CSV table of C-alpha atoms and ligand atoms in Angstrom, one decimal:
chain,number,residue,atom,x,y,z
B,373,UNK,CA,-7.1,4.9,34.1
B,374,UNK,CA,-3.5,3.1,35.5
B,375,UNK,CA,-3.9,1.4,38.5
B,376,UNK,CA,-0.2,1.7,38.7
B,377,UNK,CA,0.4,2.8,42.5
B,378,UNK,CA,2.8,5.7,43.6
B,379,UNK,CA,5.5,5.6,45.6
B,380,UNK,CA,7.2,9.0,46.6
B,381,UNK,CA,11.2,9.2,47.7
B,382,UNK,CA,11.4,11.9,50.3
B,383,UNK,CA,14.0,12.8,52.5
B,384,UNK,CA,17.0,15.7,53.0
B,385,UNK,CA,19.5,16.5,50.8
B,386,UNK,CA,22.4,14.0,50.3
B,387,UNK,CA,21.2,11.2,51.6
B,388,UNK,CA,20.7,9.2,48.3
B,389,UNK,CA,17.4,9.8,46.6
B,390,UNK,CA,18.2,10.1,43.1
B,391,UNK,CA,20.5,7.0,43.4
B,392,UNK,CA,18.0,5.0,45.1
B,393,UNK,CA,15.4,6.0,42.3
B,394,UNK,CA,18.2,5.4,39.5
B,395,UNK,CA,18.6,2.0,40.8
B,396,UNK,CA,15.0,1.0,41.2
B,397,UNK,CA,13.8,2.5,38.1
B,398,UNK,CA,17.7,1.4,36.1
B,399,UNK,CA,17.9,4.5,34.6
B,400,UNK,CA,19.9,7.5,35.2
B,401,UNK,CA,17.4,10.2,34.9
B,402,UNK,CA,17.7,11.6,38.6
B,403,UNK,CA,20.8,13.4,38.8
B,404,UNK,CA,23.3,12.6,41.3
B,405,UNK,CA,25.5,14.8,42.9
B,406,UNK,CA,27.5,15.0,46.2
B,407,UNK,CA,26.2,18.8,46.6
B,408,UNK,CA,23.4,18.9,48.4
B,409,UNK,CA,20.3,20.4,46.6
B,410,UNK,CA,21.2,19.9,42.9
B,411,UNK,CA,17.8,18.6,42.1
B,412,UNK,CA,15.5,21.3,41.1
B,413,UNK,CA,12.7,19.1,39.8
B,414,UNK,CA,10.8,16.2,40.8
B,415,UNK,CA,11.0,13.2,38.7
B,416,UNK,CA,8.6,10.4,37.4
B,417,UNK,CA,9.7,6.9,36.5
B,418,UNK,CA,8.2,3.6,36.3
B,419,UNK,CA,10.2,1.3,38.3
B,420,UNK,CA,9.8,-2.5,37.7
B,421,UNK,CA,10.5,-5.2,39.6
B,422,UNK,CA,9.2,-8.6,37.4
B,423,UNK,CA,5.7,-8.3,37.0
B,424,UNK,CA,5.2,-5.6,39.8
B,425,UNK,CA,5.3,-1.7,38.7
B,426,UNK,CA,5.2,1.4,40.7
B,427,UNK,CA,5.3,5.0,39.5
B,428,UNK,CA,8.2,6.4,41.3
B,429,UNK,CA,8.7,10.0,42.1
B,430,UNK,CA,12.1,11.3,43.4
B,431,UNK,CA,11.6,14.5,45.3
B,432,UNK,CA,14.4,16.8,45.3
B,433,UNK,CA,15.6,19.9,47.2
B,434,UNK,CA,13.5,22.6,46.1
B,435,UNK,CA,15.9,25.0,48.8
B,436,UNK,CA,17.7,27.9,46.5
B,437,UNK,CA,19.6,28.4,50.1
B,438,UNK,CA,20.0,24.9,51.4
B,439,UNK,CA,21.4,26.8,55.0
B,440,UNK,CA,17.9,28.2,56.1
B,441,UNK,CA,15.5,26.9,53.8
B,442,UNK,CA,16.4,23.3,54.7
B,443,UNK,CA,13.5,22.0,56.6
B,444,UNK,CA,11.0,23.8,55.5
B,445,UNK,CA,11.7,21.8,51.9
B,446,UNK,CA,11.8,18.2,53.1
B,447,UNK,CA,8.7,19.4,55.1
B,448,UNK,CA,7.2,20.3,52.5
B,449,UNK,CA,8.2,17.7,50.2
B,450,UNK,CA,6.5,15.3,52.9
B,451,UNK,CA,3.3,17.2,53.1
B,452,UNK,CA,3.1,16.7,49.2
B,453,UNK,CA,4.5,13.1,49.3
B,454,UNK,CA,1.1,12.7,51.9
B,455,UNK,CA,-1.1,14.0,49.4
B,456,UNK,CA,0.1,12.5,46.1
B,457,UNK,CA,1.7,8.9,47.2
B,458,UNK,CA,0.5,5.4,48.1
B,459,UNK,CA,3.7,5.0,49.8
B,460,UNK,CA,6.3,7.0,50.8
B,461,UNK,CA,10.2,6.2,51.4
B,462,UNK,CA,12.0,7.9,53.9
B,463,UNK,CA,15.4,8.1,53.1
B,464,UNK,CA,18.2,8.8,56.4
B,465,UNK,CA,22.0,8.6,55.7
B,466,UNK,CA,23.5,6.0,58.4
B,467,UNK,CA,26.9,8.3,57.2
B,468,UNK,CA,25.9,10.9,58.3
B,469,UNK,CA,23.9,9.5,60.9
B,470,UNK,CA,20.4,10.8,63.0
B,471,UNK,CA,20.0,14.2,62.2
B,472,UNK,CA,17.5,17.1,63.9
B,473,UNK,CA,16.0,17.3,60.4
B,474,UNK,CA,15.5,13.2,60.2
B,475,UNK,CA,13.1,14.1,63.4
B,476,UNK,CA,11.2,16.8,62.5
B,477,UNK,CA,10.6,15.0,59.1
B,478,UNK,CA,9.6,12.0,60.8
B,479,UNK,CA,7.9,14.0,63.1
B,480,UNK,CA,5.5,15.3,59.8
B,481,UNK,CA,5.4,12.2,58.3
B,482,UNK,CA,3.9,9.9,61.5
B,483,UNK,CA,1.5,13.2,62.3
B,484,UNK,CA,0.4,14.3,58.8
B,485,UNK,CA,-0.3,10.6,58.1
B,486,UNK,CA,-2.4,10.0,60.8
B,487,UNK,CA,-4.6,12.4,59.9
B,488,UNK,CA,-4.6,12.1,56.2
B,489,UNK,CA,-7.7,9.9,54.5
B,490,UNK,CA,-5.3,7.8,52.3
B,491,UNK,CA,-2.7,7.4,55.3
B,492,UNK,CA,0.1,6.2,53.0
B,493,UNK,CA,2.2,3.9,54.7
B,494,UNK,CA,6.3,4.5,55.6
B,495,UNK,CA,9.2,3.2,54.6
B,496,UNK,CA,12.7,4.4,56.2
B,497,UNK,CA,15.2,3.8,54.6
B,498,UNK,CA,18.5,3.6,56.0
B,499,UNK,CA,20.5,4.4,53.2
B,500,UNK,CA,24.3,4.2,52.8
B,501,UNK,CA,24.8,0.8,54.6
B,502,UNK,CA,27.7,-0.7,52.2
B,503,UNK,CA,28.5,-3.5,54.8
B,504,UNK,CA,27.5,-5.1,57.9
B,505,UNK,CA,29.1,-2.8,60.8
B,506,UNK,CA,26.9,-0.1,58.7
B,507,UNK,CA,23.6,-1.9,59.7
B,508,UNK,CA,24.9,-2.4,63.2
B,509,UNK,CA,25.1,1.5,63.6
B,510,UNK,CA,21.7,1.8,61.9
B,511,UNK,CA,20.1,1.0,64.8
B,512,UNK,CA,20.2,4.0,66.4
B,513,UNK,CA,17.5,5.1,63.6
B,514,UNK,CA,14.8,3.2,65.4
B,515,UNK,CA,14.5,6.3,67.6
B,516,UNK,CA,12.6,7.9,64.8
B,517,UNK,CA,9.6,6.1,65.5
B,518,UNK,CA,8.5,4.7,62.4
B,519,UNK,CA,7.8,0.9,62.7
B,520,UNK,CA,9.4,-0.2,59.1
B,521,UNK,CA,12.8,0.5,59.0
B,522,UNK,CA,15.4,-1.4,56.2
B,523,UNK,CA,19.0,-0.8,55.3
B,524,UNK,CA,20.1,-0.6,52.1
B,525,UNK,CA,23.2,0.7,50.1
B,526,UNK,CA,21.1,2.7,47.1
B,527,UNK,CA,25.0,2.9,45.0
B,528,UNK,CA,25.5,-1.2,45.6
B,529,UNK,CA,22.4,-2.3,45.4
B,530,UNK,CA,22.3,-4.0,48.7
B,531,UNK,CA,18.6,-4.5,50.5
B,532,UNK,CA,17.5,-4.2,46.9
B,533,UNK,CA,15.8,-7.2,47.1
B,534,UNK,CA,14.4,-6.6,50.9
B,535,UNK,CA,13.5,-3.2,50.0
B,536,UNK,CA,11.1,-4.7,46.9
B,537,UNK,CA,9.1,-7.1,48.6
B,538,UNK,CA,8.3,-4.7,51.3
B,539,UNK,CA,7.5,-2.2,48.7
B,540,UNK,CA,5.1,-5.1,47.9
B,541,UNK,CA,3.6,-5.8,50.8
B,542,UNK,CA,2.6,-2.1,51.9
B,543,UNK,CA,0.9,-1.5,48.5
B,544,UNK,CA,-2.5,-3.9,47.1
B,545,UNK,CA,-1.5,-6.7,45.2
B,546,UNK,CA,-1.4,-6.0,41.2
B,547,UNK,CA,-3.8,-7.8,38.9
B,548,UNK,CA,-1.1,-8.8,36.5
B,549,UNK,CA,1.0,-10.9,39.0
B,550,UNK,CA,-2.5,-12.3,39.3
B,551,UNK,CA,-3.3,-13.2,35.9
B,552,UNK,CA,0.4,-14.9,35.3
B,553,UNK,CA,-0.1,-16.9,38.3
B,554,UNK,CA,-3.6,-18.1,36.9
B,555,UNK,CA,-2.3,-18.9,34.0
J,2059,GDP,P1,20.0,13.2,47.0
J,2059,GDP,O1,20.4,14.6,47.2
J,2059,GDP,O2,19.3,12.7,48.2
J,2059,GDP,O3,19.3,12.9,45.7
J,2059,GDP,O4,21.4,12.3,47.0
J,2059,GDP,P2,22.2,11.7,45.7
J,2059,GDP,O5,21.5,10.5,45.2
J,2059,GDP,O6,22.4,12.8,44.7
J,2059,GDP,O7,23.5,11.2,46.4
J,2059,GDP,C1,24.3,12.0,47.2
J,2059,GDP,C2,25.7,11.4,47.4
J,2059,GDP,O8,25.6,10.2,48.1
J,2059,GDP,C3,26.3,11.0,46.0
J,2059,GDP,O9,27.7,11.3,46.1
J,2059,GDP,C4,26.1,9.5,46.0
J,2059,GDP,O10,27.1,8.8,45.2
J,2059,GDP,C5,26.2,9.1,47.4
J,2059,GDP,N1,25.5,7.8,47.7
J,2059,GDP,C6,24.2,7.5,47.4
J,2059,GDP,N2,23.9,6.3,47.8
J,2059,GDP,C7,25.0,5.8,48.4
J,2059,GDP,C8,25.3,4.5,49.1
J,2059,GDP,O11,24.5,3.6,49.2
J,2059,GDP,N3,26.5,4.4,49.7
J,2059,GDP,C9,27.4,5.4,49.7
J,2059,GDP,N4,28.6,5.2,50.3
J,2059,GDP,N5,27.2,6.6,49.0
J,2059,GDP,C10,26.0,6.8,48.4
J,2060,MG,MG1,18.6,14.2,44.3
């Protein structure tokens, strides 16, 4: 049975999933698109980072009417990111900046987890920071209430490196790294 650990993107539409899931896994499977909702499916990838793997999962907008059905998607994408991840990213837009939905998601994410067994730990992610004024205005996402909070640019790879080693520290440590450093 893998032991491989699984981390689950969650977050509203447009705010950078499928890039940041492109980037960490190097592929282009997710599609990206500036509409918001163009992913139908969830996606699976192994994502790498030396010895380190996690089985990724990009949730996308299941909404067929992104106007009313908005929140009720991420919500739901949360309450299955609960069930099925080890850790979850939560993924804002500092663009766009804090929106209603950011709360109530946050909101589900810090009340579901709490009460869930596995209590998978979360990551926000403060997507869309392409320079340092960006991470200034970031701030303002602290307000969520969620005590790990990075800034990264998913489409420059900026945090990248940040956002791996706390993807390392939330999850256990993997036997492999283990055995090389034996070795
Ligand atoms: P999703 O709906 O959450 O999966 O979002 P996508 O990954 O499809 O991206 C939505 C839009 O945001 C696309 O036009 C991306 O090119 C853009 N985008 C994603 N990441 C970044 C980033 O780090 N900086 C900027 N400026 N744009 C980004
Ligand atoms: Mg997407």
């Amino acid at each position: 049975e893998p032991m491989i650990p699984v981390v689950a993107i969650v977050g509203r539409p447009n705010v950078g999933k499928s890039t940041l899931f492109n980037r960490l896994t190097r592929t282009r499977q997710a599609l990206v698109d500036d509409r918001p909702g163009v992913t139908r499916d969830r996606h699976y990838g192994v994502a790498r980072d030396g010895d380190f793997e996690i089985l990724l999962i990009d949730t996308g907008g299941f909404e067929p009417d992104p106007d009313d059905k908005l929140f009720i998607s991420v919500r739901e994408q949360a309450e299955l990111a609960i069930q099925e991840a080890d850790l979850i990213l939560f993924v804002v837009d500092q663009q766009a900046g804090r929106t209603p939905t950011d709360d109530q998601t946050a909101a589900v994410l810090r009340k579901a987890a709490s009460k869930n067994e596995k209590n998978p730990p979360v990551l926000l992610i403060v997507n869309k920071c392409d320079n340092d004024q960006a991470e200034v205005n970031a701030a303002d996402f602290w307000g969520l209430g969620l005590d790990n909070m990075l800034c990264i640019s998913a489409e420059h790879g900026r945090g990248a490196f940040d956002l791996w080693s706390t993807i390392a520290d939330h999850l256990p440590e993997q036997t492999g790294v283990e055995e090389s450093e034996d070795e």
